[in-house]
CSV table of C-alpha atoms in Angstrom, one decimal:
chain,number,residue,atom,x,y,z
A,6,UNK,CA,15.7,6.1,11.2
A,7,UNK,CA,16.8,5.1,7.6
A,8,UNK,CA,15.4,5.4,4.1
A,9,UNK,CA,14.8,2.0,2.2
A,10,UNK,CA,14.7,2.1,-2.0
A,11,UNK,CA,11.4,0.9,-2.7
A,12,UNK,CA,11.0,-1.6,-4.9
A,13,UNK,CA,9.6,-2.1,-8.8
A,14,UNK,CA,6.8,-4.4,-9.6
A,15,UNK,CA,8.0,-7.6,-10.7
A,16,UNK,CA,10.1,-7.6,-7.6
A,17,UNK,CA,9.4,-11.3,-6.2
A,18,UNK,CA,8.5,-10.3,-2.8
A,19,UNK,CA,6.0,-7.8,-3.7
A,20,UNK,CA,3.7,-10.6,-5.9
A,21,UNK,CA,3.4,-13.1,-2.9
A,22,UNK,CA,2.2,-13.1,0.3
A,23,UNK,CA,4.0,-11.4,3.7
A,24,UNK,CA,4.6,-13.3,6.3
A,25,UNK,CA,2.7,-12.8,10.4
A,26,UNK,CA,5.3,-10.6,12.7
A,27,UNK,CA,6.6,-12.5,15.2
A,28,UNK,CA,8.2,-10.5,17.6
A,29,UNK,CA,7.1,-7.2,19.0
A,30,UNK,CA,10.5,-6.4,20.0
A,31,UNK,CA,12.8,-3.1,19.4
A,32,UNK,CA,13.9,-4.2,15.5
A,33,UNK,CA,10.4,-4.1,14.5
A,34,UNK,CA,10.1,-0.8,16.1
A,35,UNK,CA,13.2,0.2,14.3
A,36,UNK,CA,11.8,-1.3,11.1
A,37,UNK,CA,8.5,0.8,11.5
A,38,UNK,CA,10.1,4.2,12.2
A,39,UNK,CA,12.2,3.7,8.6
A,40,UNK,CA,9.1,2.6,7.0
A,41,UNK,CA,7.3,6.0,8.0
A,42,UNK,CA,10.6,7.8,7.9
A,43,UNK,CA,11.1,6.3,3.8
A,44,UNK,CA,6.6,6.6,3.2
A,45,UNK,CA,7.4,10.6,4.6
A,46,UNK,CA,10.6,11.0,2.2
A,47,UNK,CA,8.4,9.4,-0.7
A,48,UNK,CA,5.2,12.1,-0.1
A,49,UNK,CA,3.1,8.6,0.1
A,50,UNK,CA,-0.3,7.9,2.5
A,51,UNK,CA,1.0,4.3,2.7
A,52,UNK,CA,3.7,2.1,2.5
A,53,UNK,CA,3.7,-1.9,3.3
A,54,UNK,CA,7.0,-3.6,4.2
A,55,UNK,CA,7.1,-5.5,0.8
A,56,UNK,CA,7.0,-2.3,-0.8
A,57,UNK,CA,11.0,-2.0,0.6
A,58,UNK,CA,11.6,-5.5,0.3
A,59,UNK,CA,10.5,-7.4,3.7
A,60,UNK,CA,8.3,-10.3,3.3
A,61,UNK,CA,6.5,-9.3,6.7
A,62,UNK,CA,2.6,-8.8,7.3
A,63,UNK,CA,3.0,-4.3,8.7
A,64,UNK,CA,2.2,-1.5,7.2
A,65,UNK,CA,1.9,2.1,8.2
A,66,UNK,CA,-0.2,5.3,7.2
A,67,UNK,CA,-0.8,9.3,7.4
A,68,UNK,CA,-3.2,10.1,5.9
A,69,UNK,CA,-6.2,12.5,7.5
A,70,UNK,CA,-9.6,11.0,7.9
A,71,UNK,CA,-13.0,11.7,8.9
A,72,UNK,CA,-13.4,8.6,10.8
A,73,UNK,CA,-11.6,9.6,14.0
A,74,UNK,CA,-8.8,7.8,13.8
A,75,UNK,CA,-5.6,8.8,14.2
A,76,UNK,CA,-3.9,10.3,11.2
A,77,UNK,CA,-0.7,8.1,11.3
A,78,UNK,CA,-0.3,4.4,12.2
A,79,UNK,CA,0.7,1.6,12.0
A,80,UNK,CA,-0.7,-2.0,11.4
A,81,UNK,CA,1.1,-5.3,12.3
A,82,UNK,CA,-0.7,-9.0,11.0
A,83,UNK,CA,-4.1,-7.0,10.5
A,84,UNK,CA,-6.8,-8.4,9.2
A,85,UNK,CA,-9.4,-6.7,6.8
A,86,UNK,CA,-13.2,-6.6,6.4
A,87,UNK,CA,-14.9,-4.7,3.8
A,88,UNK,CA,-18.3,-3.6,2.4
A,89,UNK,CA,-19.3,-4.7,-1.4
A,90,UNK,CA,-17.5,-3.3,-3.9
A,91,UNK,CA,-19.5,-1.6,-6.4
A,92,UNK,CA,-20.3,-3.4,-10.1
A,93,UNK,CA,-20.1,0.2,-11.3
A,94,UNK,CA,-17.0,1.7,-13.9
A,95,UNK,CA,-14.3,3.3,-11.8
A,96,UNK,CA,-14.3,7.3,-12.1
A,97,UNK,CA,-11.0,8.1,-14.2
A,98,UNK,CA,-11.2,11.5,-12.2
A,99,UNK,CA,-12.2,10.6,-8.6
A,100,UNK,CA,-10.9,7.4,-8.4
A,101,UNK,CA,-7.3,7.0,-10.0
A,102,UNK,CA,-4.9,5.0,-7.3
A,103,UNK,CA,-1.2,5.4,-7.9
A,104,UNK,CA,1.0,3.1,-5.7
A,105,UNK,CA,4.8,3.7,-4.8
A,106,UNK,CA,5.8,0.5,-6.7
A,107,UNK,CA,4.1,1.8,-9.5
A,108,UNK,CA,5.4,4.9,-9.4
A,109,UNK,CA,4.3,7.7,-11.7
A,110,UNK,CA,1.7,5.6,-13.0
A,111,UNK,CA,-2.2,6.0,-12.0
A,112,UNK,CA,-5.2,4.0,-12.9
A,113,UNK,CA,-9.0,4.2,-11.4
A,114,UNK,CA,-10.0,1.6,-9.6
A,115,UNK,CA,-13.3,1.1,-7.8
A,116,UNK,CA,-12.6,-0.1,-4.0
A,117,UNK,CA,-15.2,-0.6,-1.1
A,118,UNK,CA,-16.4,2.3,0.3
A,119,UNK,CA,-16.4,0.9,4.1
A,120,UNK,CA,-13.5,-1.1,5.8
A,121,UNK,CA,-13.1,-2.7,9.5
A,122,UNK,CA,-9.0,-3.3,10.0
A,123,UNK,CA,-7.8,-4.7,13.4
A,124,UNK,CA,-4.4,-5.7,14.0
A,125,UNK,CA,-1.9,-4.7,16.4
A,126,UNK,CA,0.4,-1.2,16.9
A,127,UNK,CA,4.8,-2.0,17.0
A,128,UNK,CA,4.4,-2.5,20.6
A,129,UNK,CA,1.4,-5.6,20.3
A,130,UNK,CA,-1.1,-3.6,21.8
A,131,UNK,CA,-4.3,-4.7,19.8
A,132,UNK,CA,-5.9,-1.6,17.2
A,133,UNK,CA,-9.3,-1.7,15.5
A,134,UNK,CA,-10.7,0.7,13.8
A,135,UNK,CA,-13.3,1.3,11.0
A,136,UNK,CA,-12.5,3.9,7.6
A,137,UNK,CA,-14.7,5.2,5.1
A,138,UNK,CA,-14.2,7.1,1.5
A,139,UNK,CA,-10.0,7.5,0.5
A,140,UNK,CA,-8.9,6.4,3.9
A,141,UNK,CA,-10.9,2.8,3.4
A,142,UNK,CA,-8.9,2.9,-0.1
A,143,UNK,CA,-6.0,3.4,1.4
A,144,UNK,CA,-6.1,0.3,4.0
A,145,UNK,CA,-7.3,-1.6,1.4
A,146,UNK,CA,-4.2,-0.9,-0.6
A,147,UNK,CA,-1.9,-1.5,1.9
A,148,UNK,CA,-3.4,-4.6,3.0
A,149,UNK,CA,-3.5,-5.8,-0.7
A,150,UNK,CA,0.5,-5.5,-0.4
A,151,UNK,CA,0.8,-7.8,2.3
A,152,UNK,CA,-1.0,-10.8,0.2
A,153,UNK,CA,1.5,-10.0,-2.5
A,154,UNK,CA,-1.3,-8.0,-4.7
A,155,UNK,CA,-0.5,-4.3,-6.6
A,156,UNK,CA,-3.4,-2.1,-7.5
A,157,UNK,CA,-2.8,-2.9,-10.9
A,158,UNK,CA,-3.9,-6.3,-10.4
A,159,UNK,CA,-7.6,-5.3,-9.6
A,160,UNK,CA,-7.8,-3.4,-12.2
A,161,UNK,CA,-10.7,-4.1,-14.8
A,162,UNK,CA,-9.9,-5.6,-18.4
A,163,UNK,CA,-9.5,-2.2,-20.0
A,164,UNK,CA,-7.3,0.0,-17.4
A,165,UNK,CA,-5.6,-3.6,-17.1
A,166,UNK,CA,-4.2,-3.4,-20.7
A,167,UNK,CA,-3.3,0.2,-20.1
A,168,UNK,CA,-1.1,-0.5,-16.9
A,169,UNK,CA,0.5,-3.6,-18.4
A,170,UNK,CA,1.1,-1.3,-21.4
A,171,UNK,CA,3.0,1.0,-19.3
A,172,UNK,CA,5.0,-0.8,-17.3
A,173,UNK,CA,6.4,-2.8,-20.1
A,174,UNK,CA,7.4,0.7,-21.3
A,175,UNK,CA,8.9,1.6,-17.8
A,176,UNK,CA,10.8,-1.7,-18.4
A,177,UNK,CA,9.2,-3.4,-15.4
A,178,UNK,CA,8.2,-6.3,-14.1
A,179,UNK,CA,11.6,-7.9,-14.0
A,180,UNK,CA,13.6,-8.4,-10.4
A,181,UNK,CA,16.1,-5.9,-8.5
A,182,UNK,CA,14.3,-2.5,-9.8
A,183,UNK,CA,14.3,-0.4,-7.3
A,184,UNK,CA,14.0,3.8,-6.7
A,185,UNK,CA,15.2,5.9,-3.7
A,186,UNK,CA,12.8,8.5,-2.2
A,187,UNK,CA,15.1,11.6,-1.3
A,188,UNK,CA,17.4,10.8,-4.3
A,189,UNK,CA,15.7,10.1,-7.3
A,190,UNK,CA,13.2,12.7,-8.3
A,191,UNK,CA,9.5,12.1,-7.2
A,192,UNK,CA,7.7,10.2,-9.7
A,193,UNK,CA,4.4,11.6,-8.7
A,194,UNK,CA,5.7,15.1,-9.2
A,195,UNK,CA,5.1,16.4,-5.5
């Protein structure tokens, strides 16, 4: 297992879309054990292969649920269903989304509460499952990755401003940024 630098928005292959696996053969496995080894290294609940530079539709997770699902995973070409978001303001205190390719920053965002995901595990065996609450916010924001959309492009007008505001004060938004979980220090502090 390996640790990949994650990389920066404005890095092309996070801002369009991944594309389907098509092999279920012992690289992607590979590829998926240094995705959760590099999400464990970066204290993150998700990581999508754009996030370390591959252009290809997987993603994995830990993060505990009440749903009964199983707290780490992994998603290859899934495909997402979710309830209505609310029109509602996002809580600034309950619902502040940070995002590895953002890092350090957070912004609240509101998310649906409910989402169905199906897709397939490393080995092509078909997974479906349903989430609720954080764990439905956190396959949505994994699948976002893998149509080339950050967090910060949901955001509404205001928290927009705020997030383009600090990433042109991070110096993002340009190609090649990258950080290394491990190596640089955590820029959510854990």
């Amino acid at each position: 297992m390996a640790v990949h630098p994650i990389v920066i928005s404005g890095e092309p292959v996070l801002h369009r879309r991944a594309q389907p696996v098509e092999a279920f053969d012992d690289e992607l496995r590979t590829f998926i054990a240094d995705l959760f080894e590099t999400m464990d290294t970066a204290n993150g609940v998700g990581l999508a292969a754009p996030q370390v530079g591959v252009g290809l539709r997987v993603f994995v997770y830990g993060m505990e649920n009440d749903d009964g699902v199983a707290p780490r995973g992994v998603l290859v070409n899934p495909t997402l269903v979710t309830s209505k978001v609310p029109g509602s303001d996002p809580d600034p205190d309950d619902e502040a989304e940070g995002c590895l390719s953002v890092p350090g920053e957070a912004f609240p965002l509101k998310r649906a509460e409910w989402a169905r995901i199906s897709g397939f595990d490393g080995d092509g065996t078909p997974v479906e499952f349903e989430a609720t609450g954080w764990f439905a916010r956190c396959m949505q924001h994994e699948y976002d990755h893998l149509d080339g959309k950050l967090y910060v492009d949901r955001l509404d007008n205001r928290q927009s401003r705020k997030a383009r505001k600090a990433m042109k004060a991070n110096g993002w938004g340009v190609q090649g940024l990258t950080w290394m979980p491990g190596v640089d220090p955590d820029p959510f502090g854990h």
